[in-house]
mmCIF file of C-alpha atoms and ligand atoms in Angstrom:
data_model
loop_
_atom_site.group_PDB
_atom_site.id
_atom_site.type_symbol
_atom_site.label_atom_id
_atom_site.label_comp_id
_atom_site.label_asym_id
_atom_site.label_seq_id
_atom_site.Cartn_x
_atom_site.Cartn_y
_atom_site.Cartn_z
ATOM 1 C CA MET A 1 103.806 55.357 135.611
ATOM 2 C CA ASP A 2 103.603 53.125 138.669
ATOM 3 C CA GLY A 3 106.563 51.854 140.676
ATOM 4 C CA ALA A 4 106.621 48.390 139.069
ATOM 5 C CA GLU A 5 106.898 49.844 135.575
ATOM 6 C CA MET A 6 109.564 52.272 136.649
ATOM 7 C CA THR A 7 111.693 49.541 138.211
ATOM 8 C CA GLY A 8 110.988 46.799 135.646
ATOM 9 C CA HIS A 9 114.638 46.765 134.693
ATOM 10 C CA GLN A 10 117.384 44.265 135.290
ATOM 11 C CA ILE A 11 121.122 44.166 135.467
ATOM 12 C CA ALA A 12 123.136 41.075 134.490
ATOM 13 C CA ILE A 13 126.100 40.362 136.746
ATOM 14 C CA VAL A 14 128.972 38.170 135.584
ATOM 15 C CA PRO A 15 131.527 37.764 138.388
ATOM 16 C CA GLU A 16 135.246 37.488 137.761
ATOM 17 C CA ALA A 17 135.312 33.764 138.541
ATOM 18 C CA MET A 18 132.827 33.061 135.748
ATOM 19 C CA VAL A 19 134.553 35.030 132.977
ATOM 20 C CA ALA A 20 136.937 32.219 131.955
ATOM 21 C CA ASP A 21 134.006 29.966 131.080
ATOM 22 C CA MET A 22 132.123 32.639 129.163
ATOM 23 C CA LEU A 23 134.812 33.918 126.794
ATOM 24 C CA THR A 24 136.822 31.918 124.285
ATOM 25 C CA ARG A 25 139.975 33.424 122.804
ATOM 26 C CA THR A 26 138.256 33.254 119.412
ATOM 27 C CA ALA A 27 135.345 35.343 120.701
ATOM 28 C CA ALA A 28 137.774 37.878 122.212
ATOM 29 C CA PHE A 29 139.657 38.065 118.914
ATOM 30 C CA GLU A 30 136.474 38.643 116.913
ATOM 31 C CA ALA A 31 135.142 41.265 119.335
ATOM 32 C CA VAL A 32 138.402 43.226 119.331
ATOM 33 C CA GLU A 33 138.827 42.975 115.562
ATOM 34 C CA ALA A 34 135.270 44.236 115.012
ATOM 35 C CA VAL A 35 135.599 47.167 117.388
ATOM 36 C CA PHE A 36 138.964 48.235 115.900
ATOM 37 C CA ALA A 37 137.254 48.279 112.495
ATOM 38 C CA ALA A 38 134.331 50.285 113.901
ATOM 39 C CA MET A 39 136.776 52.815 115.413
ATOM 40 C CA ALA A 40 138.511 53.346 112.074
ATOM 41 C CA ALA A 41 135.170 53.681 110.312
ATOM 42 C CA GLY A 42 134.193 56.455 112.741
ATOM 43 C CA LYS A 43 131.397 54.359 114.253
ATOM 44 C CA ALA A 44 132.980 53.865 117.667
ATOM 45 C CA ARG A 45 134.966 56.196 119.864
ATOM 46 C CA ASN A 46 136.875 56.079 123.098
ATOM 47 C CA PHE A 47 136.420 58.777 125.698
ATOM 48 C CA PRO A 48 139.377 60.490 127.335
ATOM 49 C CA VAL A 49 140.961 58.239 129.941
ATOM 50 C CA VAL A 50 140.804 59.294 133.590
ATOM 51 C CA ARG A 51 143.690 57.994 135.733
ATOM 52 C CA GLU A 52 144.251 59.313 139.230
ATOM 53 C CA ALA A 53 146.561 58.568 142.124
ATOM 54 C CA LEU A 54 144.161 58.109 145.039
ATOM 55 C CA GLY A 55 146.578 59.083 147.793
ATOM 56 C CA HIS A 56 145.298 55.934 149.526
ATOM 57 C CA GLU A 57 146.993 52.519 149.483
ATOM 58 C CA GLU A 58 149.282 54.056 146.793
ATOM 59 C CA ALA A 59 146.526 53.074 144.364
ATOM 60 C CA LEU A 60 146.083 54.271 140.793
ATOM 61 C CA TYR A 61 142.412 54.380 139.830
ATOM 62 C CA GLY A 62 140.720 55.356 136.600
ATOM 63 C CA PHE A 63 138.063 54.954 133.948
ATOM 64 C CA LYS A 64 138.259 53.914 130.317
ATOM 65 C CA GLY A 65 134.988 54.367 128.486
ATOM 66 C CA GLY A 66 133.555 54.597 125.040
ATOM 67 C CA PHE A 67 130.592 54.183 122.732
ATOM 68 C CA ASP A 68 130.393 51.734 119.863
ATOM 69 C CA ALA A 69 127.415 52.877 117.812
ATOM 70 C CA ALA A 70 127.939 50.024 115.344
ATOM 71 C CA GLY A 71 127.716 47.398 118.084
ATOM 72 C CA GLY A 72 125.260 49.295 120.309
ATOM 73 C CA ILE A 73 127.717 49.134 123.211
ATOM 74 C CA LEU A 74 128.142 51.907 125.776
ATOM 75 C CA GLY A 75 130.090 51.612 128.988
ATOM 76 C CA LEU A 76 133.243 51.961 131.005
ATOM 77 C CA LYS A 77 135.880 49.962 132.773
ATOM 78 C CA ALA A 78 136.686 51.254 136.243
ATOM 79 C CA GLY A 79 139.698 50.089 138.172
ATOM 80 C CA GLY A 80 143.425 50.301 138.366
ATOM 81 C CA TYR A 81 146.410 49.155 140.360
ATOM 82 C CA TRP A 82 146.576 48.527 144.115
ATOM 83 C CA PRO A 83 150.241 47.668 144.738
ATOM 84 C CA HIS A 84 149.698 46.177 148.230
ATOM 85 C CA ASN A 85 146.754 43.915 147.399
ATOM 86 C CA LEU A 86 148.751 40.729 147.158
ATOM 87 C CA GLU A 87 150.727 41.147 150.356
ATOM 88 C CA ARG A 88 147.897 42.656 152.438
ATOM 89 C CA ARG A 89 144.801 40.900 151.126
ATOM 90 C CA GLY A 90 145.883 37.990 148.969
ATOM 91 C CA LEU A 91 144.263 39.687 145.987
ATOM 92 C CA ILE A 92 145.863 40.471 142.632
ATOM 93 C CA ASN A 93 147.125 44.029 142.313
ATOM 94 C CA HIS A 94 145.262 44.887 139.104
ATOM 95 C CA GLN A 95 141.539 45.198 139.810
ATOM 96 C CA SER A 96 138.823 46.314 137.411
ATOM 97 C CA THR A 97 135.135 45.977 136.648
ATOM 98 C CA VAL A 98 133.227 46.746 133.446
ATOM 99 C CA PHE A 99 129.813 48.413 133.474
ATOM 100 C CA LEU A 100 127.608 48.417 130.387
ATOM 101 C CA PHE A 101 124.686 50.753 129.732
ATOM 102 C CA ASP A 102 121.733 50.761 127.365
ATOM 103 C CA PRO A 103 122.759 53.398 124.781
ATOM 104 C CA ASP A 104 119.087 54.231 124.148
ATOM 105 C CA SER A 105 118.073 54.951 127.746
ATOM 106 C CA GLY A 106 121.312 55.275 129.704
ATOM 107 C CA ARG A 107 120.218 52.560 132.155
ATOM 108 C CA VAL A 108 122.908 50.237 133.447
ATOM 109 C CA THR A 109 122.557 46.740 131.965
ATOM 110 C CA ALA A 110 125.547 44.725 133.121
ATOM 111 C CA MET A 111 128.470 44.458 135.507
ATOM 112 C CA VAL A 112 131.344 42.161 134.551
ATOM 113 C CA GLY A 113 134.592 41.255 136.341
ATOM 114 C CA GLY A 114 137.361 42.952 134.388
ATOM 115 C CA ASN A 115 140.609 41.255 135.385
ATOM 116 C CA LEU A 116 140.848 38.191 133.139
ATOM 117 C CA LEU A 117 138.920 40.098 130.500
ATOM 118 C CA THR A 118 141.746 42.671 130.345
ATOM 119 C CA ALA A 119 144.389 40.008 129.748
ATOM 120 C CA LEU A 120 142.305 38.325 127.053
ATOM 121 C CA ARG A 121 141.443 41.515 125.195
ATOM 122 C CA THR A 122 145.094 42.629 125.285
ATOM 123 C CA ALA A 123 146.239 39.292 123.893
ATOM 124 C CA ALA A 124 143.502 39.509 121.274
ATOM 125 C CA ALA A 125 144.799 42.920 120.141
ATOM 126 C CA SER A 126 148.313 41.686 119.372
ATOM 127 C CA SER A 127 146.847 38.633 117.669
ATOM 128 C CA VAL A 128 144.628 40.816 115.500
ATOM 129 C CA SER A 129 147.758 42.742 114.514
ATOM 130 C CA ILE A 130 149.576 39.508 113.665
ATOM 131 C CA ARG A 131 146.670 38.326 111.517
ATOM 132 C CA HIS A 132 146.555 41.597 109.572
ATOM 133 C CA LEU A 133 150.198 42.761 109.484
ATOM 134 C CA ALA A 134 152.590 39.817 109.811
ATOM 135 C CA ARG A 135 153.957 38.009 106.790
ATOM 136 C CA LYS A 136 151.815 34.991 106.006
ATOM 137 C CA ASP A 137 154.969 32.812 105.974
ATOM 138 C CA ALA A 138 156.094 33.940 109.461
ATOM 139 C CA LYS A 139 157.539 30.935 111.325
ATOM 140 C CA VAL A 140 159.399 32.196 114.407
ATOM 141 C CA LEU A 141 157.712 34.153 117.183
ATOM 142 C CA GLY A 142 159.905 36.239 119.489
ATOM 143 C CA MET A 143 158.701 37.168 122.972
ATOM 144 C CA ILE A 144 160.142 39.973 125.091
ATOM 145 C CA GLY A 145 158.606 39.807 128.548
ATOM 146 C CA ALA A 146 157.513 36.908 130.694
ATOM 147 C CA GLY A 147 155.159 38.429 133.282
ATOM 148 C CA HIS A 148 151.437 37.998 133.879
ATOM 149 C CA GLN A 149 150.354 39.195 130.424
ATOM 150 C CA ALA A 150 153.048 37.392 128.439
ATOM 151 C CA GLY A 151 151.533 33.911 128.722
ATOM 152 C CA PHE A 152 148.177 35.197 127.449
ATOM 153 C CA GLN A 153 149.931 36.952 124.582
ATOM 154 C CA LEU A 154 151.852 33.855 123.627
ATOM 155 C CA ARG A 155 148.872 31.490 123.747
ATOM 156 C CA ALA A 156 146.706 33.788 121.629
ATOM 157 C CA ALA A 157 149.487 34.351 119.075
ATOM 158 C CA LEU A 158 150.117 30.615 118.717
ATOM 159 C CA GLU A 159 146.388 30.049 118.172
ATOM 160 C CA THR A 160 146.212 32.814 115.571
ATOM 161 C CA HIS A 161 149.165 31.843 113.391
ATOM 162 C CA GLY A 162 150.977 28.592 112.742
ATOM 163 C CA PHE A 163 154.336 29.497 114.308
ATOM 164 C CA GLU A 164 156.909 26.685 114.295
ATOM 165 C CA LYS A 165 159.132 27.989 117.076
ATOM 166 C CA VAL A 166 159.115 30.508 119.947
ATOM 167 C CA ILE A 167 162.216 32.340 121.141
ATOM 168 C CA GLY A 168 162.068 34.466 124.264
ATOM 169 C CA TRP A 169 164.059 37.007 126.239
ATOM 170 C CA ASN A 170 163.244 38.561 129.583
ATOM 171 C CA LEU A 171 165.148 40.927 131.851
ATOM 172 C CA HIS A 172 164.469 38.428 134.635
ATOM 173 C CA PRO A 173 165.359 35.118 132.955
ATOM 174 C CA GLU A 174 164.018 33.084 135.882
ATOM 175 C CA MET A 175 160.520 33.969 134.630
ATOM 176 C CA LEU A 176 161.017 32.417 131.177
ATOM 177 C CA PRO A 177 160.035 28.850 132.167
ATOM 178 C CA GLY A 178 156.476 30.172 132.517
ATOM 179 C CA LEU A 179 156.483 31.026 128.815
ATOM 180 C CA ALA A 180 158.178 27.735 127.933
ATOM 181 C CA ARG A 181 155.301 25.905 129.660
ATOM 182 C CA VAL A 182 152.710 27.722 127.537
ATOM 183 C CA ALA A 183 154.619 26.947 124.334
ATOM 184 C CA ASP A 184 154.936 23.320 125.439
ATOM 185 C CA GLU A 185 151.192 23.092 126.084
ATOM 186 C CA MET A 186 150.637 24.402 122.580
ATOM 187 C CA GLY A 187 153.122 21.883 121.133
ATOM 188 C CA VAL A 188 155.604 24.501 119.909
ATOM 189 C CA PRO A 189 159.338 24.406 120.829
ATOM 190 C CA PHE A 190 160.648 27.242 122.997
ATOM 191 C CA GLU A 191 164.177 28.577 123.319
ATOM 192 C CA ALA A 192 165.471 31.235 125.715
ATOM 193 C CA VAL A 193 167.779 33.564 123.776
ATOM 194 C CA ASP A 194 169.878 36.728 124.014
ATOM 195 C CA LEU A 195 168.456 39.910 122.509
ATOM 196 C CA PRO A 196 170.507 39.810 119.255
ATOM 197 C CA ALA A 197 168.950 36.414 118.450
ATOM 198 C CA LEU A 198 165.598 38.183 118.073
ATOM 199 C CA ALA A 199 166.870 38.950 114.559
ATOM 200 C CA GLY A 200 165.742 35.414 113.775
ATOM 201 C CA ALA A 201 162.101 36.193 114.625
ATOM 202 C CA ASP A 202 159.438 36.970 112.017
ATOM 203 C CA VAL A 203 157.064 38.390 114.635
ATOM 204 C CA ILE A 204 158.043 39.916 117.992
ATOM 205 C CA ILE A 205 155.685 40.698 120.857
ATOM 206 C CA THR A 206 156.976 43.069 123.549
ATOM 207 C CA ILE A 207 155.048 42.947 126.818
ATOM 208 C CA THR A 208 157.113 44.406 129.644
ATOM 209 C CA SER A 209 156.821 47.296 132.076
ATOM 210 C CA SER A 210 160.112 48.774 130.880
ATOM 211 C CA PHE A 211 160.917 52.504 130.897
ATOM 212 C CA ALA A 212 163.891 52.146 128.530
ATOM 213 C CA PRO A 213 164.163 50.407 125.173
ATOM 214 C CA THR A 214 165.266 46.794 125.193
ATOM 215 C CA LEU A 215 164.498 45.879 121.575
ATOM 216 C CA LEU A 216 166.935 47.857 119.421
ATOM 217 C CA ALA A 217 166.797 48.452 115.675
ATOM 218 C CA GLU A 218 169.815 46.158 115.224
ATOM 219 C CA HIS A 219 167.849 43.251 116.791
ATOM 220 C CA VAL A 220 165.144 43.316 114.118
ATOM 221 C CA SER A 221 165.335 41.858 110.602
ATOM 222 C CA PRO A 222 163.551 43.235 107.534
ATOM 223 C CA GLY A 223 160.027 41.880 107.151
ATOM 224 C CA THR A 224 159.400 41.534 110.898
ATOM 225 C CA HIS A 225 156.120 42.461 112.514
ATOM 226 C CA ILE A 226 156.426 43.857 116.052
ATOM 227 C CA ALA A 227 153.463 44.092 118.417
ATOM 228 C CA CYS A 228 154.405 46.574 121.163
ATOM 229 C CA MET A 229 151.967 45.835 123.972
ATOM 230 C CA GLY A 230 153.639 46.885 127.218
ATOM 231 C CA THR A 231 153.822 50.652 126.787
ATOM 232 C CA ASP A 232 150.552 52.114 128.026
ATOM 233 C CA THR A 233 151.753 55.070 130.088
ATOM 234 C CA LYS A 234 153.760 58.217 129.506
ATOM 235 C CA GLY A 235 157.447 57.436 129.956
ATOM 236 C CA LYS A 236 157.311 53.676 129.369
ATOM 237 C CA GLN A 237 159.322 52.379 126.398
ATOM 238 C CA GLU A 238 160.209 48.937 125.047
ATOM 239 C CA VAL A 239 161.509 49.572 121.538
ATOM 240 C CA GLU A 240 164.214 51.890 120.225
ATOM 241 C CA ALA A 241 162.543 54.939 118.671
ATOM 242 C CA ALA A 242 164.705 54.594 115.533
ATOM 243 C CA LEU A 243 162.931 51.325 114.808
ATOM 244 C CA LEU A 244 159.609 53.115 114.469
ATOM 245 C CA GLY A 245 161.307 55.598 112.157
ATOM 246 C CA ARG A 246 162.155 52.699 109.839
ATOM 247 C CA ALA A 247 158.801 50.931 110.132
ATOM 248 C CA SER A 248 155.215 51.282 109.006
ATOM 249 C CA VAL A 249 153.437 52.119 112.245
ATOM 250 C CA PHE A 250 149.888 51.125 113.164
ATOM 251 C CA ALA A 251 147.985 51.626 116.408
ATOM 252 C CA ASP A 252 144.738 50.728 118.087
ATOM 253 C CA GLU A 253 144.136 54.465 118.545
ATOM 254 C CA VAL A 254 146.492 57.113 117.214
ATOM 255 C CA ALA A 255 145.776 59.673 119.962
ATOM 256 C CA GLN A 256 146.800 57.166 122.649
ATOM 257 C CA SER A 257 149.737 55.916 120.587
ATOM 258 C CA VAL A 258 151.385 59.354 120.487
ATOM 259 C CA SER A 259 150.573 60.244 124.099
ATOM 260 C CA ILE A 260 150.976 57.041 126.135
ATOM 261 C CA GLY A 261 152.043 54.407 123.595
ATOM 262 C CA GLU A 262 155.337 53.279 122.149
ATOM 263 C CA ALA A 263 155.162 55.977 119.450
ATOM 264 C CA GLN A 264 155.368 58.784 122.030
ATOM 265 C CA HIS A 265 159.185 58.581 121.877
ATOM 266 C CA ALA A 266 159.566 58.452 118.085
ATOM 267 C CA VAL A 267 157.172 61.400 117.736
ATOM 268 C CA ALA A 268 158.993 63.402 120.423
ATOM 269 C CA ALA A 269 162.292 62.711 118.652
ATOM 270 C CA GLY A 270 160.822 63.891 115.345
ATOM 271 C CA LEU A 271 161.387 60.486 113.714
ATOM 272 C CA ILE A 272 157.715 60.098 112.816
ATOM 273 C CA ALA A 273 154.693 62.374 112.901
ATOM 274 C CA GLU A 274 151.234 61.590 114.224
ATOM 275 C CA GLY A 275 150.047 61.505 110.608
ATOM 276 C CA ASP A 276 152.418 58.612 109.867
ATOM 277 C CA ILE A 277 150.530 56.325 112.255
ATOM 278 C CA HIS A 278 147.565 54.395 110.886
ATOM 279 C CA GLN A 279 144.689 52.802 112.719
ATOM 280 C CA ILE A 280 144.799 49.030 112.515
ATOM 281 C CA GLY A 281 141.048 49.172 112.013
ATOM 282 C CA ALA A 282 141.673 50.763 108.622
ATOM 283 C CA VAL A 283 143.654 47.671 107.617
ATOM 284 C CA ILE A 284 140.905 45.397 108.946
ATOM 285 C CA GLY A 285 138.311 47.418 107.019
ATOM 286 C CA LYS A 286 140.518 47.386 103.895
ATOM 287 C CA ALA A 287 140.790 51.178 103.753
ATOM 288 C CA HIS A 288 144.571 50.815 104.227
ATOM 289 C CA PRO A 289 146.642 48.118 102.500
ATOM 290 C CA GLY A 290 148.653 47.311 105.661
ATOM 291 C CA ARG A 291 151.904 45.494 104.851
ATOM 292 C CA THR A 292 152.914 46.103 101.239
ATOM 293 C CA SER A 293 156.133 44.087 100.976
ATOM 294 C CA ASP A 294 157.913 41.135 102.563
ATOM 295 C CA SER A 295 160.813 43.351 103.617
ATOM 296 C CA GLU A 296 158.732 46.022 105.337
ATOM 297 C CA ILE A 297 158.929 46.216 109.134
ATOM 298 C CA THR A 298 155.494 46.746 110.636
ATOM 299 C CA VAL A 299 154.854 47.938 114.182
ATOM 300 C CA PHE A 300 151.561 47.686 116.043
ATOM 301 C CA ASP A 301 151.377 50.068 118.994
ATOM 302 C CA GLY A 302 148.755 48.430 121.197
ATOM 303 C CA THR A 303 148.003 50.914 123.946
ATOM 304 C CA GLY A 304 144.775 49.339 125.166
ATOM 305 C CA VAL A 305 141.501 51.174 124.614
ATOM 306 C CA GLY A 306 138.284 51.108 126.618
ATOM 307 C CA LEU A 307 136.283 49.899 123.627
ATOM 308 C CA GLN A 308 138.255 46.634 123.657
ATOM 309 C CA ASP A 309 137.056 46.027 127.214
ATOM 310 C CA LEU A 310 133.480 46.896 126.384
ATOM 311 C CA ALA A 311 133.379 44.757 123.235
ATOM 312 C CA VAL A 312 134.664 41.719 125.089
ATOM 313 C CA ALA A 313 132.434 42.368 128.123
ATOM 314 C CA ALA A 314 129.373 42.546 125.860
ATOM 315 C CA ARG A 315 130.247 39.098 124.424
ATOM 316 C CA ILE A 316 130.663 37.691 127.932
ATOM 317 C CA VAL A 317 127.264 39.022 129.011
ATOM 318 C CA GLU A 318 125.620 37.678 125.868
ATOM 319 C CA VAL A 319 126.946 34.176 126.511
ATOM 320 C CA ALA A 320 126.303 34.250 130.264
ATOM 321 C CA VAL A 321 122.693 35.378 129.803
ATOM 322 C CA ALA A 322 122.053 32.861 127.010
ATOM 323 C CA ARG A 323 123.358 30.044 129.243
ATOM 324 C CA GLY A 324 121.390 31.232 132.256
ATOM 325 C CA ALA A 325 124.686 31.685 134.103
ATOM 326 C CA ALA A 326 124.512 35.419 134.798
ATOM 327 C CA THR A 327 122.990 36.674 138.027
ATOM 328 C CA ILE A 328 120.015 38.791 137.038
ATOM 329 C CA VAL A 329 119.096 41.461 139.558
ATOM 330 C CA PRO A 330 116.077 43.735 139.199
ATOM 331 C CA ILE A 331 116.992 47.347 139.888
HETATM 332 P P1 NAD B 1 154.182 41.948 135.129
HETATM 333 O O1 NAD B 1 154.559 42.822 136.270
HETATM 334 O O2 NAD B 1 153.535 40.636 135.420
HETATM 335 O O3 NAD B 1 155.496 41.644 134.239
HETATM 336 C C1 NAD B 1 156.387 42.675 133.924
HETATM 337 C C2 NAD B 1 157.356 42.197 132.853
HETATM 338 O O4 NAD B 1 158.253 43.267 132.528
HETATM 339 C C3 NAD B 1 158.233 41.045 133.292
HETATM 340 O O5 NAD B 1 158.534 40.251 132.156
HETATM 341 C C4 NAD B 1 159.492 41.740 133.805
HETATM 342 O O6 NAD B 1 160.623 40.900 133.782
HETATM 343 C C5 NAD B 1 159.594 42.848 132.780
HETATM 344 N N1 NAD B 1 160.332 44.016 133.257
HETATM 345 C C6 NAD B 1 160.222 44.654 134.438
HETATM 346 N N2 NAD B 1 161.040 45.715 134.489
HETATM 347 C C7 NAD B 1 161.709 45.740 133.299
HETATM 348 C C8 NAD B 1 162.681 46.599 132.732
HETATM 349 N N3 NAD B 1 163.144 47.637 133.411
HETATM 350 N N4 NAD B 1 163.127 46.326 131.473
HETATM 351 C C9 NAD B 1 162.644 45.262 130.783
HETATM 352 N N5 NAD B 1 161.723 44.428 131.264
HETATM 353 C C10 NAD B 1 161.243 44.656 132.500
HETATM 354 O O7 NAD B 1 153.298 42.847 134.175
HETATM 355 P P2 NAD B 1 152.213 42.391 133.093
HETATM 356 O O8 NAD B 1 150.877 42.298 133.757
HETATM 357 O O9 NAD B 1 152.732 41.231 132.346
HETATM 358 O O10 NAD B 1 152.162 43.684 132.163
HETATM 359 C C11 NAD B 1 153.253 44.017 131.335
HETATM 360 C C12 NAD B 1 153.045 45.399 130.768
HETATM 361 O O11 NAD B 1 151.878 45.409 129.943
HETATM 362 C C13 NAD B 1 152.813 46.495 131.798
HETATM 363 O O12 NAD B 1 153.552 47.623 131.418
HETATM 364 C C14 NAD B 1 151.324 46.768 131.711
HETATM 365 O O13 NAD B 1 151.001 48.076 132.100
HETATM 366 C C15 NAD B 1 151.105 46.559 130.225
HETATM 367 N N6 NAD B 1 149.724 46.296 129.808
HETATM 368 C C16 NAD B 1 149.335 46.792 128.605
HETATM 369 C C17 NAD B 1 148.035 46.567 128.156
HETATM 370 C C18 NAD B 1 147.608 47.086 126.809
HETATM 371 O O14 NAD B 1 146.419 47.041 126.495
HETATM 372 N N7 NAD B 1 148.500 47.529 125.986
HETATM 373 C C19 NAD B 1 147.137 45.832 128.945
HETATM 374 C C20 NAD B 1 147.587 45.307 130.151
HETATM 375 C C21 NAD B 1 148.881 45.547 130.586
#
C-alpha cells in the first residue's frame, strides 16, 4: 500500500463556537432518547469513567467513553474542570472535547467541542425523563438550582411538555432572575418560592452542586416526577434519601446511579437496593411500564453518561458535514 492510500483518511472538526448552530434541542432529545434505549437493550455500553486530580491548576481531568453498536458510534469525551480558568484566562471552567472513532477500523473520525454539547445533552436527559415518566396532565414545573445548567434544563423541559407555570428555589436567590428570564422568553410565568411550596409542582428538576439534601420528602406531593440532575459525584446529594425509598426510581445507568448518582445515599442507607432501580431506556423501549399510577412518585437519577455525549456529538458532525461547515482535515 502506498503512502496516499494509507493516509487517505479525514477527520471532521466542529469547533465549540459552531456547535450551537449544528444542534437543535429536538435533535439532542432524539439522540439521547435513542441511546438510552440502546443501553437498556444491551446494544450500547459505557466504559468505566476515569477522573483524576492533575495536581496542576487544581484541575480535575477525565474520560467518559462508550460504544453504541446500534448507532455505530465509538468515542470518548475528554475534559474536566479547571477552577481558575475564568479568573486567569477568561475561559469557562468546564472544558471538554469529544473524539469519535470508526468502530470498524479504530481510526479517529471527528473532534467536536464538548462544552455546550454537555449542557444540551444533560437538559435532553431530564426532558426524556419528563416525556416518559411525568404525568401527562403535569402543569407546574419546579426548579431547584439556578446555575449554568439550570437555564438549559428549564428551556428543554418547557419545550418538551406544556407546563403552565414554573416555580423555582435556589440557595442563592439572587441567581433566580436568570431562570425567570428563560421562562419569560418561553412565555411561561415564573415565581420564586420557598422549598415547601415545591409541593405544588407536578415535576421537579434538581440541578445544583449540593452535598446535602435540599428537597425533602415533605416537599413532594404524590404523583410528582423528580429529575435529579446535579448529583454526578460521590458525596453530592440534592434529595432526601427517604424520598427515593418512597418512589419508583429510574436512572440513565444503574451502575453510575448507585455509585455517583442521587441513589448512592438511599442504597447506602438500605432504603432501596440496586435491583430496585430501572434503566429509563427500558421504559423508552417499552420493556418496563414506567409510571403505573397518578399517585406514584417517580425519580430519574440522571448521572450523565459518556454515550449521551457521543450520541449528540455524532448528530453534530452529521449536520456539520452535510452543510459543509465542518473543517475536514486529511490525516
Ligand atoms: P453552577 O456552579 O453554575 O451552579 C451551581 C448551582 O448549585 C447554583 O444554583 C447554586 O446556587 C447551587 N448550589 C451551590 N451550592 C449549593 C448548596 N450547598 N446547596 C444547594 N444548592 C447549592 O453549576 P452547574 O453547571 O449549573 O451544574 C450544577 C450541577 O450539575 C453540578 O453539580 C454539576 O456537576 C452537575 N452536572 C450534572 C450533569 C449530569 O449529566 N447529570 C451534567 C453537567 C453538570
